[in-house]
mmCIF file of C-alpha atoms and ligand atoms in Angstrom:
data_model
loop_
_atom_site.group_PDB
_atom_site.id
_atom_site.type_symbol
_atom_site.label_atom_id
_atom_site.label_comp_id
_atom_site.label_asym_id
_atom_site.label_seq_id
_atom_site.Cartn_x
_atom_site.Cartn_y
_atom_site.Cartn_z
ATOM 1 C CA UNK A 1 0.000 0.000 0.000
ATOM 2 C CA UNK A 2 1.624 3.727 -1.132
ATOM 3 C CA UNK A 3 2.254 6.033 1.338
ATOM 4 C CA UNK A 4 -0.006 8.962 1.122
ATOM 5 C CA UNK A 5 1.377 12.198 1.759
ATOM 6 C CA UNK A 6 -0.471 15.666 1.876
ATOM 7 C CA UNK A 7 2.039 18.772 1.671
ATOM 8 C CA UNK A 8 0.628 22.119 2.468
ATOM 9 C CA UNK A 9 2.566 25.010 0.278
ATOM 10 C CA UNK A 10 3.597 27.780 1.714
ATOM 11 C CA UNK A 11 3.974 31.160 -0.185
ATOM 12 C CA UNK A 12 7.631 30.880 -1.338
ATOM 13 C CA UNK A 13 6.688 27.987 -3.272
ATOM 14 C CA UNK A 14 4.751 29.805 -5.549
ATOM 15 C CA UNK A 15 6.133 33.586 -5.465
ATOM 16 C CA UNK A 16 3.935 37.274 -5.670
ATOM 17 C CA UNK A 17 3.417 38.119 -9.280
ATOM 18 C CA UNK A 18 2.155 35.856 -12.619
ATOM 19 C CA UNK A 19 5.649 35.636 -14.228
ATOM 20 C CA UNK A 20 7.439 35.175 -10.939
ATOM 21 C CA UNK A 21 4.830 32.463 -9.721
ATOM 22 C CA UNK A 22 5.429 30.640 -13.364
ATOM 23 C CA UNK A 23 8.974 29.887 -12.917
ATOM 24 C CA UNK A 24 9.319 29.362 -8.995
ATOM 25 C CA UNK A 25 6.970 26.502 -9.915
ATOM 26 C CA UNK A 26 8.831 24.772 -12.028
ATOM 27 C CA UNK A 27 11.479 24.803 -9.021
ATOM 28 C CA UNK A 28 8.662 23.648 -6.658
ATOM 29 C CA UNK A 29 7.358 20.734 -9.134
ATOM 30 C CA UNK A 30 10.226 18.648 -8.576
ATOM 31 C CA UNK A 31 10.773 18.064 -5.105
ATOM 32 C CA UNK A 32 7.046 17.415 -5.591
ATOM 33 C CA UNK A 33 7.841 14.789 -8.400
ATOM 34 C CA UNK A 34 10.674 13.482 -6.744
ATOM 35 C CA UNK A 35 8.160 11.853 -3.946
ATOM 36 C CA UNK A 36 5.779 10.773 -6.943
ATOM 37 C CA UNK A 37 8.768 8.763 -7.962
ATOM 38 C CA UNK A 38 9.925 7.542 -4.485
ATOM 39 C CA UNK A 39 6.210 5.947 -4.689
ATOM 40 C CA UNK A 40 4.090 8.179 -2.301
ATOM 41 C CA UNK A 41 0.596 9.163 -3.506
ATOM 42 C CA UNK A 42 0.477 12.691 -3.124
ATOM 43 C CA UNK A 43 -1.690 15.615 -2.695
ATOM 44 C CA UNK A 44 -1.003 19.293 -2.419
ATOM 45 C CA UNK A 45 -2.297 22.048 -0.586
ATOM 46 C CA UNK A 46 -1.441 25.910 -0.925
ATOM 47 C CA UNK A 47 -2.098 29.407 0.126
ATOM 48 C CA UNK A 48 -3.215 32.274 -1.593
ATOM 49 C CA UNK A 49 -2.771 35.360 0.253
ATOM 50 C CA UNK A 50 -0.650 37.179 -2.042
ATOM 51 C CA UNK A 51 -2.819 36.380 -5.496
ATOM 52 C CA UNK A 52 -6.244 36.665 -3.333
ATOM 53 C CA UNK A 53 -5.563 40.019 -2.350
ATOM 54 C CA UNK A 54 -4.154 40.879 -6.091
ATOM 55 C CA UNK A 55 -6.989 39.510 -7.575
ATOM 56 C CA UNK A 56 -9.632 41.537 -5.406
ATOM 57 C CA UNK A 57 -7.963 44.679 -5.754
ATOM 58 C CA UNK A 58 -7.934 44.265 -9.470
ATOM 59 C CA UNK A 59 -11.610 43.140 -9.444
ATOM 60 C CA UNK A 60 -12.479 46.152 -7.286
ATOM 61 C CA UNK A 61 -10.726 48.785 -9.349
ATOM 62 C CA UNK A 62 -11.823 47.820 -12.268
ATOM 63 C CA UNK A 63 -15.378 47.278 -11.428
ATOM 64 C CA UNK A 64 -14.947 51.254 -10.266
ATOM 65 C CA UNK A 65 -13.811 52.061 -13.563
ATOM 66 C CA UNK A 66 -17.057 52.392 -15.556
ATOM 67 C CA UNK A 67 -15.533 50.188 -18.301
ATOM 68 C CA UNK A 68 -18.009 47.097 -17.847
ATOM 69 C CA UNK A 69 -16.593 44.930 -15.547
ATOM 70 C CA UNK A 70 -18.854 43.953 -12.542
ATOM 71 C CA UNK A 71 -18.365 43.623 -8.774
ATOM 72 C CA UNK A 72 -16.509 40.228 -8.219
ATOM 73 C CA UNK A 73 -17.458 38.999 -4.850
ATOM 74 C CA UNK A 74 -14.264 37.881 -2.644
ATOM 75 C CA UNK A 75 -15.482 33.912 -2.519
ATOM 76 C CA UNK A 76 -14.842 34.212 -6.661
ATOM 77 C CA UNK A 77 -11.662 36.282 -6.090
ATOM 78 C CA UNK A 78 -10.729 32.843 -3.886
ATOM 79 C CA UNK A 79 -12.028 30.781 -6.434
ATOM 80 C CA UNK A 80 -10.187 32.466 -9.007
ATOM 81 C CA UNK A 81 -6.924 32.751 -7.094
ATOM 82 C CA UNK A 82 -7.223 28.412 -7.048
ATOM 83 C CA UNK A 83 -7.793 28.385 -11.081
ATOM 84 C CA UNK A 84 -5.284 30.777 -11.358
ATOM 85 C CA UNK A 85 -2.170 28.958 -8.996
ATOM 86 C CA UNK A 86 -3.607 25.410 -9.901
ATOM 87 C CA UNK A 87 -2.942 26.054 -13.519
ATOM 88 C CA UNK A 88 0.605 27.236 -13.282
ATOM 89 C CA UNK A 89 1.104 24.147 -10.372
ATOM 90 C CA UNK A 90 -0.873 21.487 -12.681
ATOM 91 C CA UNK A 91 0.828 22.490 -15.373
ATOM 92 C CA UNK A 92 4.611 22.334 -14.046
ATOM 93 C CA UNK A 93 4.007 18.779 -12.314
ATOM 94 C CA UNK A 94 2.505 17.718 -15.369
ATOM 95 C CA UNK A 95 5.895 18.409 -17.302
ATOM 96 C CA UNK A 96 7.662 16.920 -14.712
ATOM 97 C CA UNK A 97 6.261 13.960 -14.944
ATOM 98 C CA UNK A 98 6.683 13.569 -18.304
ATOM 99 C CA UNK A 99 10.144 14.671 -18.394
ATOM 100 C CA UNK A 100 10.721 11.694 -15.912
ATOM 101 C CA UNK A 101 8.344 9.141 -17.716
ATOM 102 C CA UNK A 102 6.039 8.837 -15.174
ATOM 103 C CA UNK A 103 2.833 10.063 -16.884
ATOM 104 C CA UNK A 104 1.661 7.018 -18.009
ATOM 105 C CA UNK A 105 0.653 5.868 -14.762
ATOM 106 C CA UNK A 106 0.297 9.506 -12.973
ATOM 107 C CA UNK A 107 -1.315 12.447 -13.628
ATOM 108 C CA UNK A 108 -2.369 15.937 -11.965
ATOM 109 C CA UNK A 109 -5.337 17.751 -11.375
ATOM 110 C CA UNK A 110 -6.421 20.752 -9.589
ATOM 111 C CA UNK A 111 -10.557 20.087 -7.758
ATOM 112 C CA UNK A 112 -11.688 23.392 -7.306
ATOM 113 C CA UNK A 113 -12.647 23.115 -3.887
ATOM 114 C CA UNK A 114 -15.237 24.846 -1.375
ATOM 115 C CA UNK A 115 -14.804 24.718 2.657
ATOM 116 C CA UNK A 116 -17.932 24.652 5.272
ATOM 117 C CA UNK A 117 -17.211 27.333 7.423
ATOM 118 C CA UNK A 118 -19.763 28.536 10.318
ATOM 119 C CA UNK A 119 -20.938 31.842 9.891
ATOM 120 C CA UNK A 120 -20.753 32.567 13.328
ATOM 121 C CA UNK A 121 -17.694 31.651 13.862
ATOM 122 C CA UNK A 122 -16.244 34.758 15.683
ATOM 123 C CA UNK A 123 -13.338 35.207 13.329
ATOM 124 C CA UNK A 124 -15.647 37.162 10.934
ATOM 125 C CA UNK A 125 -15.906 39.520 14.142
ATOM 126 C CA UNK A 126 -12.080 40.223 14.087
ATOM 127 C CA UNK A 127 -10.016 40.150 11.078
ATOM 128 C CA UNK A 128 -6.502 38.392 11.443
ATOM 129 C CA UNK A 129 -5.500 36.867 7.601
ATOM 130 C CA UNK A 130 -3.028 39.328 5.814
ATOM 131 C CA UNK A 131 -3.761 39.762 2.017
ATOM 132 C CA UNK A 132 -1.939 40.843 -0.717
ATOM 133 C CA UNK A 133 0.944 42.702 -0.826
ATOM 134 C CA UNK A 134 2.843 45.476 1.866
ATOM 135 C CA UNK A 135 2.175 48.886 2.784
ATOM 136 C CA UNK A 136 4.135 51.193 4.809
ATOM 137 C CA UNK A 137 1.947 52.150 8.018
ATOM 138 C CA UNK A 138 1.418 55.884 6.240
ATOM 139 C CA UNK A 139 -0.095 53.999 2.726
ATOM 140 C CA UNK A 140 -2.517 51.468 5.053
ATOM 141 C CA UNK A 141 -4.130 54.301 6.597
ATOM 142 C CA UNK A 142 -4.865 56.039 3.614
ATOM 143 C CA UNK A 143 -5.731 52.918 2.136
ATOM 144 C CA UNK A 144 -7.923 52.553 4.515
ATOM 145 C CA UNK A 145 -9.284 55.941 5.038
ATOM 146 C CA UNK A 146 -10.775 55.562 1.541
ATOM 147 C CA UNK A 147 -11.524 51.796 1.435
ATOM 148 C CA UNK A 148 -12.491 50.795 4.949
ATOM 149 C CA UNK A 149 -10.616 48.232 4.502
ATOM 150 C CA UNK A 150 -8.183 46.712 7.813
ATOM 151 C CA UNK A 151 -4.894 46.610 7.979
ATOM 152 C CA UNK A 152 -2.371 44.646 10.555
ATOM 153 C CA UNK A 153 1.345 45.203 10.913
ATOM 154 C CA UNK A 154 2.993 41.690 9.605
ATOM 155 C CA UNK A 155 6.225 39.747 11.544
ATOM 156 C CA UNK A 156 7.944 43.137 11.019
ATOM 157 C CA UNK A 157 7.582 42.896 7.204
ATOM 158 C CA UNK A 158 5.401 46.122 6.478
ATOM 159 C CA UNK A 159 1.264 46.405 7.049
ATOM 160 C CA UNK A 160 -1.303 44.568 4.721
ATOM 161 C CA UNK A 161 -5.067 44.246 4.873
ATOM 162 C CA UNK A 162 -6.291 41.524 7.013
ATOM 163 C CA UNK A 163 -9.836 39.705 6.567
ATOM 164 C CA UNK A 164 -11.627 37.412 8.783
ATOM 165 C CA UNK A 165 -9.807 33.217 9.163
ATOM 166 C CA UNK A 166 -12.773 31.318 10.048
ATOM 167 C CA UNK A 167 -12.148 27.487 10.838
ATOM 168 C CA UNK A 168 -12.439 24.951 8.450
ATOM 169 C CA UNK A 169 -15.231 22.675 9.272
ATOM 170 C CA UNK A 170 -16.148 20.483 6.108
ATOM 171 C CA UNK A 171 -14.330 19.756 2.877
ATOM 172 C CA UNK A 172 -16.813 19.557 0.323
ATOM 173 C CA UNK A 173 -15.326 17.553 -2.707
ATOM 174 C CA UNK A 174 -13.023 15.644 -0.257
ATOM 175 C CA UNK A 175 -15.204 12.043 -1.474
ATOM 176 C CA UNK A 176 -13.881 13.074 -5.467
ATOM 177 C CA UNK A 177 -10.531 13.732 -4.232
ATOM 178 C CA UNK A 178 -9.815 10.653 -2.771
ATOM 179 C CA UNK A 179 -10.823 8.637 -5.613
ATOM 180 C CA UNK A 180 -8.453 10.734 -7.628
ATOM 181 C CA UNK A 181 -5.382 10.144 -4.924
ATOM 182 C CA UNK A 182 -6.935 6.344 -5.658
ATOM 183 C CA UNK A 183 -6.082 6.315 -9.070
ATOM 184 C CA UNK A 184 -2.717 7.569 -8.908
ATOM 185 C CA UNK A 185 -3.558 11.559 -9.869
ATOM 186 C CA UNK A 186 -1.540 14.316 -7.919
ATOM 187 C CA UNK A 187 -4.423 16.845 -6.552
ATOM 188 C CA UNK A 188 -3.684 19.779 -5.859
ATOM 189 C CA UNK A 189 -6.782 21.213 -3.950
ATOM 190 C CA UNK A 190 -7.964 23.280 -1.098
ATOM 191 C CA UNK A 191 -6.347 26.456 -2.594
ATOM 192 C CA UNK A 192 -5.850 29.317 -0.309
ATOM 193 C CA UNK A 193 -7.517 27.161 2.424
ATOM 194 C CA UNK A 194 -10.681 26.624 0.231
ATOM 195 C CA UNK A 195 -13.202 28.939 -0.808
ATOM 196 C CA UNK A 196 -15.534 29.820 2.227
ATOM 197 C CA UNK A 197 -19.023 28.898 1.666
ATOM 198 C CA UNK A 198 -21.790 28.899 4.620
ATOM 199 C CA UNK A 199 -24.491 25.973 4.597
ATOM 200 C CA UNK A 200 -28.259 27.162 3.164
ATOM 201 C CA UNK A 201 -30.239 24.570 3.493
ATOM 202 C CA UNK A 202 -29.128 22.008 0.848
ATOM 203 C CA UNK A 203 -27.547 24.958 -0.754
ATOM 204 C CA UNK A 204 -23.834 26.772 -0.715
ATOM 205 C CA UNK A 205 -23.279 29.872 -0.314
ATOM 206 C CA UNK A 206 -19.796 31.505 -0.534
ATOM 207 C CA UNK A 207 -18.989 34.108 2.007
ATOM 208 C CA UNK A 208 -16.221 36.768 2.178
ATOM 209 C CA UNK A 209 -13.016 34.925 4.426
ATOM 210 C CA UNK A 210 -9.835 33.502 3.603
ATOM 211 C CA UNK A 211 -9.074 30.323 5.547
ATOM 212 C CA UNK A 212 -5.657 29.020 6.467
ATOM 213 C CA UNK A 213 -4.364 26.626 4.675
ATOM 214 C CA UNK A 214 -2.482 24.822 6.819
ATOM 215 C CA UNK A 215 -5.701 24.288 8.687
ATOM 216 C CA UNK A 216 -7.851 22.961 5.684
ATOM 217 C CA UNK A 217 -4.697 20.849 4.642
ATOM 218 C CA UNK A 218 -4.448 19.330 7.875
ATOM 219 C CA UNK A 219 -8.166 18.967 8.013
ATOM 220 C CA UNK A 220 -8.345 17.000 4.324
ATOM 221 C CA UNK A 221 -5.230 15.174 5.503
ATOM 222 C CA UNK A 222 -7.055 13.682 8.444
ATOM 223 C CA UNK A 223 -9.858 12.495 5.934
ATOM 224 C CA UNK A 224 -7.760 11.096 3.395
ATOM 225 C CA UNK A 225 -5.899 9.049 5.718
ATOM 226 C CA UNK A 226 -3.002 10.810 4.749
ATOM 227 C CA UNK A 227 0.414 8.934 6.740
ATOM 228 C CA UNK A 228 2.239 11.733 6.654
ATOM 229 C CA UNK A 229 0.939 16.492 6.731
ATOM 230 C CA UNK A 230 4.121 17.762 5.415
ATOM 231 C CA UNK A 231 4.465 21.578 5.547
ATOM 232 C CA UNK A 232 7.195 23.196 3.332
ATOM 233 C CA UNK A 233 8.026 26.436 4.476
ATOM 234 C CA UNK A 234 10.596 29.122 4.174
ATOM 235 C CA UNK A 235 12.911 27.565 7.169
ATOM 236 C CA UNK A 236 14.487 23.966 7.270
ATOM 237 C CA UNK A 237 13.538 23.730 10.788
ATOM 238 C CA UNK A 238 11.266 25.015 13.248
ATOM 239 C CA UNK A 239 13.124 26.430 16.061
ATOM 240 C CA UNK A 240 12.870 27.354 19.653
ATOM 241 C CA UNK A 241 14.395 31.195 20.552
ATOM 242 C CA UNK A 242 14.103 31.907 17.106
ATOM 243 C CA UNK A 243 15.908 35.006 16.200
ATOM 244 C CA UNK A 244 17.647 35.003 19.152
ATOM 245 C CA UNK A 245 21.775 33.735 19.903
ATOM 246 C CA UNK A 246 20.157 30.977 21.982
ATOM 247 C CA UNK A 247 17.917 29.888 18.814
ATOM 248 C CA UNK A 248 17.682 25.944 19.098
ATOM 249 C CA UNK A 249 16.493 24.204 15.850
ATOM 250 C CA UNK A 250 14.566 21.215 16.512
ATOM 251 C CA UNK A 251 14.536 17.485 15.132
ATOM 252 C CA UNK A 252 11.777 15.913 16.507
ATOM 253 C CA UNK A 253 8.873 17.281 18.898
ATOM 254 C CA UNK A 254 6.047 15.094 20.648
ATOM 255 C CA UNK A 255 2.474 16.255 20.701
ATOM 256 C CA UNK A 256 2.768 17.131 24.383
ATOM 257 C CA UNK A 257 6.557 18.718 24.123
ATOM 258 C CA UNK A 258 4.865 21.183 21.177
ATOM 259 C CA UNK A 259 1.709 21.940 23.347
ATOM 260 C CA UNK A 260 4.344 22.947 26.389
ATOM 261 C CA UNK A 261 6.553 25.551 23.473
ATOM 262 C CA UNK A 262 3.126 26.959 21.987
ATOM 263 C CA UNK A 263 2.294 27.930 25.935
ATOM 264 C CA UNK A 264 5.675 29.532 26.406
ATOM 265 C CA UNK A 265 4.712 31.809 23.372
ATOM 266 C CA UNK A 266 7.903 30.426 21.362
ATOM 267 C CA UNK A 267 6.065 29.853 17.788
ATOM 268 C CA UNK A 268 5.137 33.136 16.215
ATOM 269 C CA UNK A 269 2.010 34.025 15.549
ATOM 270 C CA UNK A 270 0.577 33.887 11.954
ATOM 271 C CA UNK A 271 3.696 32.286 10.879
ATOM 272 C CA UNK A 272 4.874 29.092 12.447
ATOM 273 C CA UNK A 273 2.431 28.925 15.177
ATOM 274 C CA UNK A 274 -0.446 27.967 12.750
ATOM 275 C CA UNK A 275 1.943 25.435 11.152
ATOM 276 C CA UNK A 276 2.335 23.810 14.459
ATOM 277 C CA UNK A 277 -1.016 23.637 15.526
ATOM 278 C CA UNK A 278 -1.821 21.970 12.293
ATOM 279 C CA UNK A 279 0.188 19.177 12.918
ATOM 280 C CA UNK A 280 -1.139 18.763 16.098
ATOM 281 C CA UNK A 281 -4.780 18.659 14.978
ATOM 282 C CA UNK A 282 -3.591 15.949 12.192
ATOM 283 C CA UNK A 283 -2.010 14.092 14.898
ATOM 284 C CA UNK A 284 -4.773 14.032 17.374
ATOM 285 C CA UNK A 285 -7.308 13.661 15.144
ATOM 286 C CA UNK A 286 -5.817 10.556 12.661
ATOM 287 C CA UNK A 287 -4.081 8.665 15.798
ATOM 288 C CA UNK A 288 -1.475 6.248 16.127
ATOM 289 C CA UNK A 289 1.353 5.766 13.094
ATOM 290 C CA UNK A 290 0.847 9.154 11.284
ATOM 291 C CA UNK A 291 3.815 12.069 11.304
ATOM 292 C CA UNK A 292 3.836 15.722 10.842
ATOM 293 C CA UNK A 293 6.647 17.165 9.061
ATOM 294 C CA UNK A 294 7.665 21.126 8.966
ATOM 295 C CA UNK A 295 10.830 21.814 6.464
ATOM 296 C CA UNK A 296 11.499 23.780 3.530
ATOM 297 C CA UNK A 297 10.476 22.810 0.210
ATOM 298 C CA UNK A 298 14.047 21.436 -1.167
ATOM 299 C CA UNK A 299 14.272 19.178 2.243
ATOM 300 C CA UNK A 300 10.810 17.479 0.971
ATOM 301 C CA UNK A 301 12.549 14.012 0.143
ATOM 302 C CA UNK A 302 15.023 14.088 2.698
ATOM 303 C CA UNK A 303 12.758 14.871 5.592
ATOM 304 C CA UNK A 304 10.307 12.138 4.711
ATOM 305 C CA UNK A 305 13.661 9.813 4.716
ATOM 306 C CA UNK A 306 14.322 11.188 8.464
ATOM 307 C CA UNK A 307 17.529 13.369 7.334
ATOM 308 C CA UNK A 308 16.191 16.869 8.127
ATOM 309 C CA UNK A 309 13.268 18.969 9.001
ATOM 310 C CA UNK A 310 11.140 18.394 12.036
ATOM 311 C CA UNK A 311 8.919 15.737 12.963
ATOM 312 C CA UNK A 312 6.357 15.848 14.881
ATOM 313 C CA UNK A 313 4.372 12.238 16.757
ATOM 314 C CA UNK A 314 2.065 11.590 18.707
ATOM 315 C CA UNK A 315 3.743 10.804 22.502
HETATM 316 N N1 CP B 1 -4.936 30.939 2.599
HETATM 317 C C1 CP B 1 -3.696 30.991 3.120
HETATM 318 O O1 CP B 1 -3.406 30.446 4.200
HETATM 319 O O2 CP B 1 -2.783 31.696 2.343
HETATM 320 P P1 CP B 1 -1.281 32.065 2.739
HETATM 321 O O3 CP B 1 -0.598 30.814 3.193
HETATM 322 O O4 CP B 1 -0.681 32.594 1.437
HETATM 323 O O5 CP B 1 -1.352 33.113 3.800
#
């Protein structure tokens, strides 16, 4: 039986603009392939704050504009922002593959893919997910002056506009994507976290939110069975004192050893601390004989062979 493993993308995988996010894919397809060819079924997971926010600024100018274009609400700027990544993604792990002769039993697919959220969950009451690209503090408040919209300062990187992170409660195509993982198809699928849509009835509805993706990834992981949530980030480690002389970089964690750093504050917020509470919902919810992996995206291979990165069990 293949080992399944879900990775959840983080931005630097996939870069800010179209041209850049065309060729740091190509990068990030074959790490991604590599595993194909090691013989793990895989799926893929990614963010979409930078293209989400792009997207919904461009959709709101030009819908200002008088020149025809309508209002595009922000569940179709999310839904666009998954077309939009999954097509550069699909396309680059598709080449791979065939560059390495494997597309005759594998292929790749992006499932455009909603996410049950509740609508009153209290994160639409305080908005926490930056968007879209950096402002100094003197741009966001004119920005938002004129907009309304909110703005946060981020990890010392510059201000950006922040919408409401509601949780992730229901994956809806998560039945279609495991019969793809089934038949040997890379799926690449809860973009950006998934696009938000509230419960109607029998209906969906899709409501203004960007959820994390390390959250939905985790989330789908648990119902795929997944063996292995493997994060790729920007750092080949996660570390304790981070930043600081004393910085320790860490090998291996157990569920309770993370719970005791996350309630001495040592995991950033909005950065690594929603990476490692990811793992630890996959690992509490799946049970026994699963791992979480954090590492950077050219450690993939190696961390799942125990070389690098950290890893995360159950105690
Ligand atoms: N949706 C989401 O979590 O996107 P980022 O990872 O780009 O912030």
């Amino acid at each position: 039986m293949p080992k399944k493993v879900f990775i959840a993308l983080g931005g630097n995988a996939l870069g800010s603009t179209p041209l850049e996010q065309k060729q740091i894919v190509r990068k990030t397809a074959k790490p991604i392939v590599d595993l194909v060819e090691k013989g793990y079924q895989v799926i893929i997971g990614h963010g979409n704050g930078p293209q989400v926010g792009m997207i919904n600024l461009a959709m709101d100018y030009a819908s200002q504009q008088n020149i025809g274009t309508p209002y595009m609400p922000f569940a179709e700027c999310g839904a666009m922002s998954q077309g939009y990544i999954g097509y550069h993604l699909q396309q680059a792990i598709n080449d791979e593959l065939c560059t390495r002769n494997l597309n005759k039993n594998h292929g790749c697919a992006t499932i455009v893919t909603q996410v049950v959220v509740d609508k009153n969950d209290p994160a639409f009451l305080s908005p926490t997910k930056p968007i879209g690209a950096f402002y100094t503090q003197q741009q966001a408040e004119a920005i938002q002056k004129e907009h309304g919209f909110h703005f946060m300062e981020d990890a010392g990187r510059g201000y950006r506009r922040v919408i409401p992170s509601p949780k992730p409660l229901e994956i809806v195509e998560s039945p279609i994507i495991k019969q793809l993982v089934e038949r040997n198809i890379v799926v690449i699928t809860v973009g950006g976290g998934g696009i938000p849509v509230i419960r109607k009835g029998e209906l969906l509805e899709g409501i203004d939110a960007v959820i994390d993706k390390d959250n939905s990834s985790a989330k789908l992981a648990v119902e795929l069975k997944a063996d292995i949530l493997l994060i790729l980030t920007a750092v080949d480690k996660v570390a304790i004192n981070f930043n600081k002389p004393e910085q320790m970089n860490l090998d291996k964690l157990t569920l309770s050893q993370a719970q005791e750093y996350i309630s001495q504050g040592q995991f950033a917020k909005g950065s690594m601390l929603p990476k490692v509470e990811a793992c630890l919902n996959f690992l509490k919810e799946s049970g026994k004989g699963v791992q979480a992996i954090i590492t950077s995206l050219d450690n993939a291979l190696s961390a799942l062979e125990g070389k690098t990165g950290t890893t995360i069990i159950s105690d």
